[in-house]
């Protein structure tokens, strides 16, 4: 039975009682329960559980069991949930255990650094974020540093540790963790996001004097298959699967194309494109697949050809991109990849409202960027395999087995973590620094400079709330509450407080308090 100290109970009671409650309202409860929440999935390892039982009861683990554990570990697989941060799918966050602390990280196939908010930053920069504190098993890599910048001028820098990192049950026991000592304001203001996990090629890692391996490269040899598969979703949580291909997540065949990794990215050549029900136009071009970029950036002739089929669409100089009436039915868009036609539904291409009547397109020009980028607007319609099982890396493309039922105006389901109000795209052109092309976190090019923060009064905020709002990053949830506001306006419930106290009292009494 658990025991409860007087101080602990007083603290718990004090937390529960935000306003006076009459003593007669407190009632002893005979039963209580807590709901468990699953944060990741991984393949069950029977031998590991046997070994765990031996160790728990102080029995030496037989060599045959240790051998079985090692054999099972050599075929590791795991899956982690990727949740949209806001209602426009500007970026997706995944729970990652770094040195014993769970952080919410943006997985980015367009960069190769695993960097995190850390205890070495100023207290003001840490506010609202889950923070990496080097664990007792961490080793500082003396003389090593890192410095990364993004196309909007945002960036971060710091020093380097080797520490344990766990993603969906897949463990890297000595992973390079880049602990931030300073970050730009756009990162600190995005309190949902605690850093970034790069999944490009390790050759573009920014650690000096020697580049470090990405998480994927660190664990690749222990995976059942040397690959990871990405299933991003519109307006709902998707997954990153490591070491296996999940046939339930796609339809038809996977079309594979070779990857050009010479620049450190998952580069490929598309055979052509199609608009709506039209036939494929055989105009090949090179691009990269980047989960850290929100929109799709393509050659001008392709972009112009698409919007020529959109009624009333025009290039808006102030928005640095194509806009159209929000009520417009957009045509689908397809890429020919490995001889197969892969399609994003037209409603996915309606990214965000510019004003009350006009919306911003999810396909824009790559001319000022210097490379074409297939970002989340397209990727969230696909099951994409990032494959290193062959001598030449390759990308696999298949249509997802189901699509989101989200409406075409860019509004996501209630499962998204971010703000519920849409914001107009930034007026300046969202251009990334070509190396690295990482773009997905911090309010830069990945989100097209958009990290909406406004919420209706009394509405709970999942990050990016108004200045001065409190934040509990452990769950990614924060409640905005202005000074002097009533309990109801901040989401506080007197009934809930009473229930919390009753449950705490019952637990204490059950423990012999």
Short mmCIF file of C-alpha atoms in Angstrom, two decimals:
data_model
loop_
_atom_site.label_atom_id
_atom_site.label_comp_id
_atom_site.label_asym_id
_atom_site.label_seq_id
_atom_site.Cartn_x
_atom_site.Cartn_y
_atom_site.Cartn_z
CA UNK A 1 0.00 0.00 0.00
CA UNK A 2 1.30 3.50 -0.71
CA UNK A 3 2.08 5.81 2.20
CA UNK A 4 1.35 9.53 2.30
CA UNK A 5 3.14 12.15 4.41
CA UNK A 6 1.19 15.02 5.96
CA UNK A 7 3.14 17.53 3.84
CA UNK A 8 2.38 15.63 0.67
CA UNK A 9 -1.33 15.49 1.42
CA UNK A 10 -1.45 19.20 2.30
CA UNK A 11 0.30 20.03 -0.95
CA UNK A 12 -2.11 17.87 -2.93
CA UNK A 13 -5.12 19.38 -1.20
CA UNK A 14 -3.78 22.87 -1.80
CA UNK A 15 -3.43 22.14 -5.49
CA UNK A 16 -6.98 20.85 -5.71
CA UNK A 17 -8.58 23.78 -3.93
CA UNK A 18 -8.38 26.87 -6.10
CA UNK A 19 -11.33 28.39 -4.21
CA UNK A 20 -12.98 27.75 -0.80
CA UNK A 21 -15.00 24.56 -0.57
CA UNK A 22 -17.27 23.69 2.30
CA UNK A 23 -15.98 20.81 4.45
CA UNK A 24 -19.28 18.90 4.21
CA UNK A 25 -18.74 18.55 0.44
CA UNK A 26 -15.78 16.20 1.01
CA UNK A 27 -16.81 12.57 0.84
CA UNK A 28 -14.81 9.42 1.28
CA UNK A 29 -14.58 7.39 -1.92
CA UNK A 30 -14.28 3.61 -1.78
CA UNK A 31 -12.74 3.22 -5.22
CA UNK A 32 -10.76 5.24 -7.71
CA UNK A 33 -8.95 4.59 -10.95
CA UNK A 34 -6.41 6.18 -13.26
CA UNK A 35 -6.45 6.02 -17.03
CA UNK A 36 -3.23 4.88 -18.71
CA UNK A 37 -2.19 6.66 -21.89
CA UNK A 38 -0.15 4.97 -24.60
CA UNK A 39 2.57 7.26 -26.00
CA UNK A 40 4.33 4.87 -28.39
CA UNK A 41 4.33 1.30 -29.58
CA UNK A 42 7.03 -1.24 -30.03
CA UNK A 43 7.43 -4.91 -30.84
CA UNK A 44 7.16 -7.16 -27.79
CA UNK A 45 10.38 -8.92 -26.81
CA UNK A 46 9.62 -12.10 -24.86
CA UNK A 47 13.21 -12.98 -23.86
CA UNK A 48 13.71 -9.45 -22.53
CA UNK A 49 10.69 -9.86 -20.25
CA UNK A 50 12.07 -13.19 -18.99
CA UNK A 51 15.41 -11.56 -18.21
CA UNK A 52 13.60 -8.71 -16.48
CA UNK A 53 11.80 -11.17 -14.20
CA UNK A 54 15.10 -12.84 -13.25
CA UNK A 55 16.65 -9.49 -12.38
CA UNK A 56 13.62 -8.26 -10.46
CA UNK A 57 13.89 -11.14 -8.00
CA UNK A 58 17.67 -11.10 -7.75
CA UNK A 59 18.29 -14.24 -9.78
CA UNK A 60 21.26 -14.50 -12.15
CA UNK A 61 20.10 -14.40 -15.77
CA UNK A 62 21.01 -17.67 -17.53
CA UNK A 63 23.32 -17.36 -20.53
CA UNK A 64 20.71 -18.90 -22.80
CA UNK A 65 18.26 -16.13 -21.87
CA UNK A 66 20.87 -13.42 -22.47
CA UNK A 67 21.57 -14.93 -25.88
CA UNK A 68 17.87 -14.90 -26.71
CA UNK A 69 17.61 -11.26 -25.63
CA UNK A 70 20.50 -10.32 -27.91
CA UNK A 71 18.98 -12.21 -30.82
CA UNK A 72 15.63 -10.50 -30.34
CA UNK A 73 17.28 -7.10 -30.05
CA UNK A 74 18.88 -7.63 -33.43
CA UNK A 75 15.42 -7.52 -34.97
CA UNK A 76 14.04 -4.44 -33.29
CA UNK A 77 11.06 -2.51 -34.58
CA UNK A 78 9.19 0.40 -33.11
CA UNK A 79 6.60 3.03 -33.86
CA UNK A 80 6.06 6.53 -32.51
CA UNK A 81 3.05 8.79 -32.90
CA UNK A 82 3.42 12.02 -34.91
CA UNK A 83 0.83 14.60 -33.83
CA UNK A 84 0.12 17.86 -35.68
CA UNK A 85 1.16 20.82 -33.56
CA UNK A 86 -1.55 23.14 -34.84
CA UNK A 87 -4.76 23.10 -36.87
CA UNK A 88 -2.88 23.64 -40.12
CA UNK A 89 -0.46 20.70 -39.78
CA UNK A 90 2.46 23.16 -39.82
CA UNK A 91 4.63 20.52 -38.18
CA UNK A 92 4.29 17.19 -36.39
CA UNK A 93 5.64 16.36 -32.93
CA UNK A 94 6.71 13.00 -31.53
CA UNK A 95 7.43 11.97 -27.92
CA UNK A 96 11.11 11.04 -27.46
CA UNK A 97 12.84 9.98 -24.26
CA UNK A 98 16.18 11.78 -24.10
CA UNK A 99 18.36 10.95 -21.10
CA UNK A 100 15.31 9.97 -19.04
CA UNK A 101 13.13 12.98 -19.93
CA UNK A 102 10.29 12.91 -22.44
CA UNK A 103 10.53 15.71 -24.99
CA UNK A 104 8.26 16.58 -27.90
CA UNK A 105 10.47 16.73 -31.01
CA UNK A 106 9.91 17.63 -34.64
CA UNK A 107 11.13 14.76 -36.85
CA UNK A 108 12.84 16.26 -39.88
CA UNK A 109 14.07 14.29 -42.90
CA UNK A 110 15.62 17.51 -44.21
CA UNK A 111 18.29 17.89 -41.52
CA UNK A 112 20.61 15.66 -39.50
CA UNK A 113 20.89 17.16 -35.99
CA UNK A 114 19.20 15.89 -32.84
CA UNK A 115 19.08 19.07 -30.76
CA UNK A 116 17.01 19.81 -27.70
CA UNK A 117 16.16 22.48 -25.18
CA UNK A 118 18.48 21.98 -22.22
CA UNK A 119 19.16 23.00 -18.63
CA UNK A 120 22.13 25.01 -19.92
CA UNK A 121 19.87 27.67 -21.43
CA UNK A 122 18.72 30.76 -19.56
CA UNK A 123 15.62 30.26 -17.41
CA UNK A 124 13.58 32.58 -19.64
CA UNK A 125 14.41 30.45 -22.69
CA UNK A 126 13.42 27.28 -20.85
CA UNK A 127 9.98 28.57 -19.83
CA UNK A 128 7.17 26.34 -21.07
CA UNK A 129 9.44 23.63 -22.46
CA UNK A 130 10.43 20.16 -21.32
CA UNK A 131 14.18 20.35 -20.73
CA UNK A 132 17.01 17.90 -21.32
CA UNK A 133 19.24 17.47 -18.29
CA UNK A 134 22.27 15.28 -19.02
CA UNK A 135 21.66 11.99 -17.20
CA UNK A 136 24.12 10.26 -14.89
CA UNK A 137 25.03 8.00 -17.80
CA UNK A 138 25.64 10.93 -20.18
CA UNK A 139 29.13 11.69 -21.41
CA UNK A 140 30.03 15.20 -22.48
CA UNK A 141 31.94 15.33 -25.75
CA UNK A 142 34.54 17.89 -24.76
CA UNK A 143 35.55 20.28 -27.50
CA UNK A 144 32.46 19.51 -29.59
CA UNK A 145 29.87 22.12 -30.50
CA UNK A 146 27.06 22.69 -32.99
CA UNK A 147 25.37 25.63 -34.63
CA UNK A 148 22.39 25.34 -36.97
CA UNK A 149 20.47 28.06 -38.81
CA UNK A 150 17.28 28.09 -40.86
CA UNK A 151 16.06 30.12 -43.79
CA UNK A 152 14.01 32.58 -41.74
CA UNK A 153 17.02 33.54 -39.62
CA UNK A 154 16.10 31.30 -36.69
CA UNK A 155 18.64 28.93 -35.22
CA UNK A 156 20.18 27.25 -32.20
CA UNK A 157 23.63 26.34 -30.88
CA UNK A 158 25.23 24.51 -27.99
CA UNK A 159 27.41 21.61 -26.90
CA UNK A 160 27.23 17.85 -27.31
CA UNK A 161 26.63 14.82 -25.09
CA UNK A 162 26.39 11.09 -25.71
CA UNK A 163 23.27 9.82 -23.96
CA UNK A 164 20.45 7.29 -24.15
CA UNK A 165 17.63 8.12 -26.58
CA UNK A 166 14.45 6.05 -26.96
CA UNK A 167 11.98 6.46 -29.83
CA UNK A 168 8.91 4.22 -29.76
CA UNK A 169 10.78 1.44 -27.96
CA UNK A 170 13.88 1.61 -30.20
CA UNK A 171 16.90 2.55 -28.11
CA UNK A 172 20.17 4.26 -28.99
CA UNK A 173 22.33 3.78 -25.91
CA UNK A 174 24.98 6.31 -26.93
CA UNK A 175 23.37 8.87 -29.20
CA UNK A 176 24.82 12.30 -29.93
CA UNK A 177 22.46 14.73 -28.18
CA UNK A 178 23.00 18.37 -29.05
CA UNK A 179 22.13 20.34 -25.92
CA UNK A 180 21.15 23.91 -26.71
CA UNK A 181 22.79 26.75 -24.84
CA UNK A 182 20.99 29.36 -26.94
CA UNK A 183 18.02 29.34 -29.31
CA UNK A 184 16.23 32.00 -31.33
CA UNK A 185 13.03 33.57 -30.04
CA UNK A 186 10.86 31.78 -32.60
CA UNK A 187 11.81 28.48 -30.99
CA UNK A 188 11.33 29.62 -27.39
CA UNK A 189 7.86 31.02 -28.16
CA UNK A 190 6.73 27.68 -29.61
CA UNK A 191 6.26 25.96 -26.25
CA UNK A 192 4.89 22.74 -27.73
CA UNK A 193 8.18 22.00 -29.45
CA UNK A 194 11.27 21.00 -27.43
CA UNK A 195 13.71 20.48 -30.29
CA UNK A 196 14.30 18.57 -33.47
CA UNK A 197 15.32 15.05 -34.49
CA UNK A 198 16.98 15.01 -37.89
CA UNK A 199 16.54 12.03 -40.20
CA UNK A 200 18.52 13.15 -43.25
CA UNK A 201 21.96 11.72 -43.98
CA UNK A 202 24.59 12.08 -41.26
CA UNK A 203 26.94 13.81 -43.68
CA UNK A 204 25.15 17.15 -43.08
CA UNK A 205 25.17 16.95 -39.29
CA UNK A 206 26.50 20.31 -38.01
CA UNK A 207 28.54 19.08 -35.03
CA UNK A 208 32.15 20.25 -35.09
CA UNK A 209 34.93 19.12 -35.23
CA UNK A 210 33.32 15.84 -36.37
CA UNK A 211 29.81 15.24 -37.71
CA UNK A 212 27.73 12.84 -35.61
CA UNK A 213 25.35 10.07 -36.65
CA UNK A 214 21.61 10.67 -36.78
CA UNK A 215 19.37 8.59 -34.54
CA UNK A 216 18.41 6.43 -37.52
CA UNK A 217 22.02 5.74 -38.47
CA UNK A 218 22.83 4.91 -34.84
CA UNK A 219 20.09 2.28 -34.54
CA UNK A 220 19.97 1.09 -38.18
CA UNK A 221 21.97 -2.10 -37.63
CA UNK A 222 19.75 -3.24 -34.75
CA UNK A 223 16.52 -2.76 -36.72
CA UNK A 224 14.79 -5.74 -38.30
CA UNK A 225 15.01 -3.81 -41.58
CA UNK A 226 17.23 -0.80 -42.21
CA UNK A 227 14.39 1.60 -42.94
CA UNK A 228 11.75 3.82 -41.45
CA UNK A 229 8.30 4.56 -42.86
CA UNK A 230 6.35 7.80 -42.44
CA UNK A 231 2.57 8.09 -42.32
CA UNK A 232 1.69 11.73 -41.70
CA UNK A 233 -2.01 12.59 -41.53
CA UNK A 234 -4.19 15.59 -42.23
CA UNK A 235 -5.58 16.90 -38.97
CA UNK A 236 -4.77 13.83 -36.92
CA UNK A 237 -1.90 11.81 -35.54
CA UNK A 238 0.18 9.67 -37.85
CA UNK A 239 3.25 7.54 -37.22
CA UNK A 240 6.95 7.01 -37.81
CA UNK A 241 7.61 3.25 -38.00
CA UNK A 242 11.18 2.04 -37.56
CA UNK A 243 12.41 -1.30 -38.91
CA UNK A 244 9.27 -2.53 -40.62
CA UNK A 245 6.65 -1.82 -43.28
CA UNK A 246 3.00 -1.80 -42.18
CA UNK A 247 0.87 -3.05 -45.08
CA UNK A 248 -2.32 -1.88 -43.37
CA UNK A 249 -1.31 1.74 -43.89
CA UNK A 250 -1.25 1.82 -47.68
CA UNK A 251 -3.02 0.48 -50.74
CA UNK A 252 -1.59 -0.98 -53.93
CA UNK A 253 2.10 -1.43 -54.46
CA UNK A 254 5.01 0.60 -53.13
CA UNK A 255 6.82 2.36 -55.99
CA UNK A 256 10.54 2.65 -55.28
CA UNK A 257 12.93 5.22 -56.71
CA UNK A 258 16.66 5.60 -56.10
CA UNK A 259 17.86 8.37 -53.81
CA UNK A 260 20.61 10.85 -54.57
CA UNK A 261 22.18 11.48 -51.14
CA UNK A 262 25.15 13.48 -52.42
CA UNK A 263 23.82 16.66 -50.77
CA UNK A 264 22.81 14.85 -47.58
CA UNK A 265 19.08 14.85 -48.36
CA UNK A 266 16.58 12.22 -49.47
CA UNK A 267 16.81 13.46 -53.05
CA UNK A 268 14.92 11.87 -55.95
CA UNK A 269 13.78 12.54 -59.50
CA UNK A 270 10.08 12.74 -60.33
CA UNK A 271 9.06 11.61 -63.82
CA UNK A 272 6.34 14.25 -64.21
CA UNK A 273 3.08 15.57 -62.80
CA UNK A 274 -0.66 15.72 -63.42
CA UNK A 275 -3.41 18.14 -62.41
CA UNK A 276 -6.85 16.78 -61.58
CA UNK A 277 -7.89 13.95 -63.89
CA UNK A 278 -5.42 15.03 -66.55
CA UNK A 279 -2.73 12.80 -67.97
CA UNK A 280 0.84 12.91 -66.68
CA UNK A 281 3.01 15.61 -68.20
CA UNK A 282 6.45 14.12 -68.67
CA UNK A 283 8.49 16.93 -67.18
CA UNK A 284 11.09 15.39 -64.87
CA UNK A 285 12.65 17.37 -62.03
CA UNK A 286 14.74 16.73 -58.93
CA UNK A 287 13.41 17.27 -55.41
CA UNK A 288 13.86 16.21 -51.81
CA UNK A 289 11.36 14.51 -49.49
CA UNK A 290 11.29 16.64 -46.34
CA UNK A 291 8.97 16.01 -43.39
CA UNK A 292 10.30 19.23 -41.86
CA UNK A 293 8.79 21.41 -44.57
CA UNK A 294 5.09 22.18 -44.45
CA UNK A 295 4.33 23.15 -48.05
CA UNK A 296 5.32 21.78 -51.47
CA UNK A 297 7.78 23.86 -53.52
CA UNK A 298 8.03 23.03 -57.24
CA UNK A 299 9.34 24.55 -60.50
CA UNK A 300 7.39 27.57 -61.73
CA UNK A 301 5.94 25.85 -64.80
CA UNK A 302 4.37 23.15 -62.61
CA UNK A 303 3.01 25.62 -60.07
CA UNK A 304 1.58 27.85 -62.80
CA UNK A 305 0.02 24.84 -64.54
CA UNK A 306 -1.70 23.80 -61.33
CA UNK A 307 -3.20 27.18 -60.47
CA UNK A 308 -4.30 27.68 -64.07
CA UNK A 309 -6.87 25.01 -63.21
CA UNK A 310 -8.01 26.79 -60.03
CA UNK A 311 -10.86 29.27 -60.60
CA UNK A 312 -9.88 32.77 -59.50
CA UNK A 313 -6.39 31.83 -58.30
CA UNK A 314 -3.73 34.53 -58.62
CA UNK A 315 -0.25 35.29 -57.38
CA UNK A 316 -0.41 37.65 -54.41
CA UNK A 317 2.75 39.75 -54.06
CA UNK A 318 1.94 40.63 -50.45
CA UNK A 319 1.65 36.95 -49.53
CA UNK A 320 4.52 35.88 -51.80
CA UNK A 321 2.41 33.06 -53.19
CA UNK A 322 -0.73 31.89 -54.91
CA UNK A 323 -4.06 32.55 -53.21
CA UNK A 324 -7.68 31.79 -54.11
CA UNK A 325 -11.19 32.00 -52.69
CA UNK A 326 -11.48 29.64 -49.74
CA UNK A 327 -14.71 28.22 -51.15
CA UNK A 328 -12.94 27.03 -54.31
CA UNK A 329 -12.86 23.29 -55.01
CA UNK A 330 -9.22 22.56 -55.71
CA UNK A 331 -8.15 19.88 -58.19
CA UNK A 332 -6.02 16.97 -57.06
CA UNK A 333 -2.31 17.02 -57.79
CA UNK A 334 -0.20 14.01 -58.75
CA UNK A 335 3.48 13.21 -59.13
CA UNK A 336 4.77 10.39 -61.29
CA UNK A 337 7.23 8.51 -59.06
CA UNK A 338 8.97 5.43 -60.31
CA UNK A 339 6.41 5.20 -63.09
CA UNK A 340 3.51 5.26 -60.61
CA UNK A 341 1.01 8.07 -60.15
CA UNK A 342 0.80 9.28 -56.55
CA UNK A 343 -1.89 11.82 -55.68
CA UNK A 344 -2.65 14.40 -53.01
CA UNK A 345 -6.35 15.34 -52.73
CA UNK A 346 -7.19 18.90 -53.71
CA UNK A 347 -8.59 19.81 -50.28
CA UNK A 348 -5.17 19.09 -48.73
CA UNK A 349 -3.71 21.87 -50.89
CA UNK A 350 -5.89 24.51 -49.22
CA UNK A 351 -3.36 25.41 -46.53
CA UNK A 352 -4.61 28.39 -44.53
CA UNK A 353 -6.80 31.46 -44.60
CA UNK A 354 -5.20 34.73 -45.63
CA UNK A 355 -8.28 36.76 -44.68
CA UNK A 356 -11.99 36.16 -44.39
CA UNK A 357 -12.41 35.06 -47.99
CA UNK A 358 -9.03 34.06 -49.41
CA UNK A 359 -6.81 31.09 -48.72
CA UNK A 360 -3.14 30.29 -49.28
CA UNK A 361 -2.07 27.47 -51.56
CA UNK A 362 -0.06 24.51 -50.32
CA UNK A 363 1.90 24.34 -53.60
CA UNK A 364 4.26 27.25 -54.25
CA UNK A 365 7.30 28.17 -56.36
CA UNK A 366 10.76 26.80 -55.59
CA UNK A 367 12.54 29.36 -57.79
CA UNK A 368 13.95 31.45 -54.92
CA UNK A 369 14.87 28.42 -52.83
CA UNK A 370 17.19 26.66 -55.23
CA UNK A 371 15.69 23.20 -54.88
CA UNK A 372 12.25 21.60 -55.09
CA UNK A 373 10.85 20.27 -51.84
CA UNK A 374 8.04 17.77 -51.39
CA UNK A 375 6.80 18.66 -47.93
CA UNK A 376 3.95 17.65 -45.65
CA UNK A 377 1.11 18.90 -47.88
CA UNK A 378 1.95 16.02 -50.23
CA UNK A 379 3.53 13.59 -47.77
CA UNK A 380 0.41 13.37 -45.60
CA UNK A 381 -1.41 11.67 -48.46
CA UNK A 382 1.33 9.06 -48.82
CA UNK A 383 2.96 6.13 -47.08
CA UNK A 384 6.66 6.93 -47.59
CA UNK A 385 9.47 4.44 -46.97
CA UNK A 386 12.95 5.84 -46.30
CA UNK A 387 14.97 2.76 -47.15
CA UNK A 388 18.66 1.90 -46.67
CA UNK A 389 18.31 -1.86 -47.12
CA UNK A 390 19.95 -1.70 -50.56
CA UNK A 391 23.42 -0.59 -51.63
CA UNK A 392 21.75 2.58 -52.96
CA UNK A 393 19.23 4.27 -50.66
CA UNK A 394 15.73 4.52 -52.03
CA UNK A 395 12.32 6.04 -51.35
CA UNK A 396 9.12 4.04 -51.51
CA UNK A 397 5.80 5.74 -52.30
CA UNK A 398 2.29 4.36 -51.84
CA UNK A 399 -1.14 5.93 -51.37
CA UNK A 400 -2.31 5.84 -47.78
CA UNK A 401 -5.06 3.30 -47.15
CA UNK A 402 -7.37 6.03 -45.84
CA UNK A 403 -7.53 9.80 -45.89
CA UNK A 404 -8.58 12.30 -43.28
CA UNK A 405 -12.17 13.47 -43.17
CA UNK A 406 -11.04 17.00 -42.30
CA UNK A 407 -12.78 19.77 -44.18
CA UNK A 408 -11.20 21.52 -47.11
CA UNK A 409 -10.71 24.89 -45.41
CA UNK A 410 -7.62 23.79 -43.55
CA UNK A 411 -9.35 23.13 -40.26
CA UNK A 412 -8.05 20.07 -38.48
CA UNK A 413 -9.71 17.74 -36.03
CA UNK A 414 -9.63 18.32 -32.28
CA UNK A 415 -6.70 15.93 -32.01
CA UNK A 416 -4.23 18.61 -33.06
CA UNK A 417 -2.14 20.10 -30.27
CA UNK A 418 -1.86 23.70 -31.34
CA UNK A 419 -4.01 26.76 -31.67
CA UNK A 420 -7.57 26.53 -32.87
CA UNK A 421 -7.46 29.75 -34.86
CA UNK A 422 -5.94 30.07 -38.31
CA UNK A 423 -3.46 32.78 -39.18
CA UNK A 424 -2.44 34.21 -42.52
CA UNK A 425 0.89 33.14 -43.99
CA UNK A 426 3.83 35.42 -43.41
CA UNK A 427 4.16 38.16 -45.98
CA UNK A 428 7.82 37.43 -46.64
CA UNK A 429 8.87 34.55 -48.82
CA UNK A 430 9.58 31.42 -46.74
CA UNK A 431 13.02 30.60 -48.12
CA UNK A 432 15.25 28.04 -46.38
CA UNK A 433 18.99 28.00 -46.09
CA UNK A 434 19.94 25.32 -48.66
CA UNK A 435 22.25 23.55 -46.22
CA UNK A 436 20.64 22.31 -44.13
CA UNK A 437 17.21 22.47 -45.75
CA UNK A 438 15.66 21.69 -42.41
CA UNK A 439 12.59 23.76 -42.17
CA UNK A 440 10.04 22.35 -39.86
CA UNK A 441 10.46 23.86 -36.44
CA UNK A 442 10.77 27.21 -34.88
CA UNK A 443 8.43 29.26 -36.98
CA UNK A 444 10.65 29.31 -40.01
CA UNK A 445 10.23 28.04 -43.50
CA UNK A 446 8.78 24.72 -42.34
CA UNK A 447 5.66 26.40 -41.04
CA UNK A 448 5.78 29.14 -43.67
CA UNK A 449 6.49 31.49 -40.81
CA UNK A 450 3.14 30.61 -39.21
CA UNK A 451 2.70 29.60 -35.61
CA UNK A 452 -0.82 30.71 -34.64
CA UNK A 453 -1.26 31.74 -31.05
CA UNK A 454 -4.64 33.36 -30.59
CA UNK A 455 -7.38 31.40 -28.84
CA UNK A 456 -10.96 32.19 -27.86
CA UNK A 457 -11.31 33.39 -24.28
CA UNK A 458 -11.20 30.54 -21.78
CA UNK A 459 -10.10 28.00 -24.38
CA UNK A 460 -7.22 25.72 -23.31
CA UNK A 461 -4.03 26.30 -25.31
CA UNK A 462 -1.73 23.51 -26.43
CA UNK A 463 1.42 25.55 -26.64
CA UNK A 464 1.99 28.95 -28.33
CA UNK A 465 -0.59 30.71 -26.12
CA UNK A 466 -0.65 34.40 -25.42
CA UNK A 467 2.27 36.02 -23.68
CA UNK A 468 2.26 35.31 -20.01
CA UNK A 469 0.30 32.09 -20.15
CA UNK A 470 1.52 29.21 -18.06
CA UNK A 471 2.53 25.92 -19.54
CA UNK A 472 2.89 22.35 -18.35
CA UNK A 473 5.01 20.77 -21.01
CA UNK A 474 4.99 17.32 -19.49
CA UNK A 475 1.78 16.63 -21.35
CA UNK A 476 2.15 19.33 -23.95
CA UNK A 477 -0.88 21.06 -22.44
CA UNK A 478 -1.10 24.54 -21.02
CA UNK A 479 -4.01 26.61 -19.81
CA UNK A 480 -4.01 30.33 -20.47
CA UNK A 481 -5.36 32.18 -17.45
CA UNK A 482 -5.19 35.93 -17.01
CA UNK A 483 -4.64 37.42 -13.59
CA UNK A 484 -7.83 37.63 -11.65
CA UNK A 485 -9.86 35.55 -14.05
CA UNK A 486 -12.58 33.32 -12.75
CA UNK A 487 -11.99 29.60 -12.46
CA UNK A 488 -14.47 28.86 -15.20
CA UNK A 489 -12.73 31.11 -17.72
CA UNK A 490 -9.47 29.22 -17.31
CA UNK A 491 -11.09 25.82 -17.61
CA UNK A 492 -11.14 25.28 -13.81
CA UNK A 493 -14.09 23.29 -12.53
CA UNK A 494 -15.24 23.45 -8.89
CA UNK A 495 -16.78 20.02 -9.32
CA UNK A 496 -13.49 18.67 -10.65
CA UNK A 497 -11.67 20.21 -7.70
CA UNK A 498 -14.02 18.55 -5.24
CA UNK A 499 -13.60 15.23 -6.97
CA UNK A 500 -9.81 15.58 -7.01
CA UNK A 501 -9.78 16.30 -3.28
CA UNK A 502 -12.09 13.40 -2.51
CA UNK A 503 -9.91 11.03 -4.48
CA UNK A 504 -6.77 12.31 -2.78
CA UNK A 505 -8.42 11.94 0.64
CA UNK A 506 -9.58 8.41 -0.18
CA UNK A 507 -6.11 7.46 -1.35
CA UNK A 508 -4.58 8.85 1.83
CA UNK A 509 -7.07 7.01 4.05
CA UNK A 510 -6.51 3.79 2.14
CA UNK A 511 -2.79 4.21 2.77
CA UNK A 512 -3.31 4.54 6.50
CA UNK A 513 -3.01 8.32 6.76
#
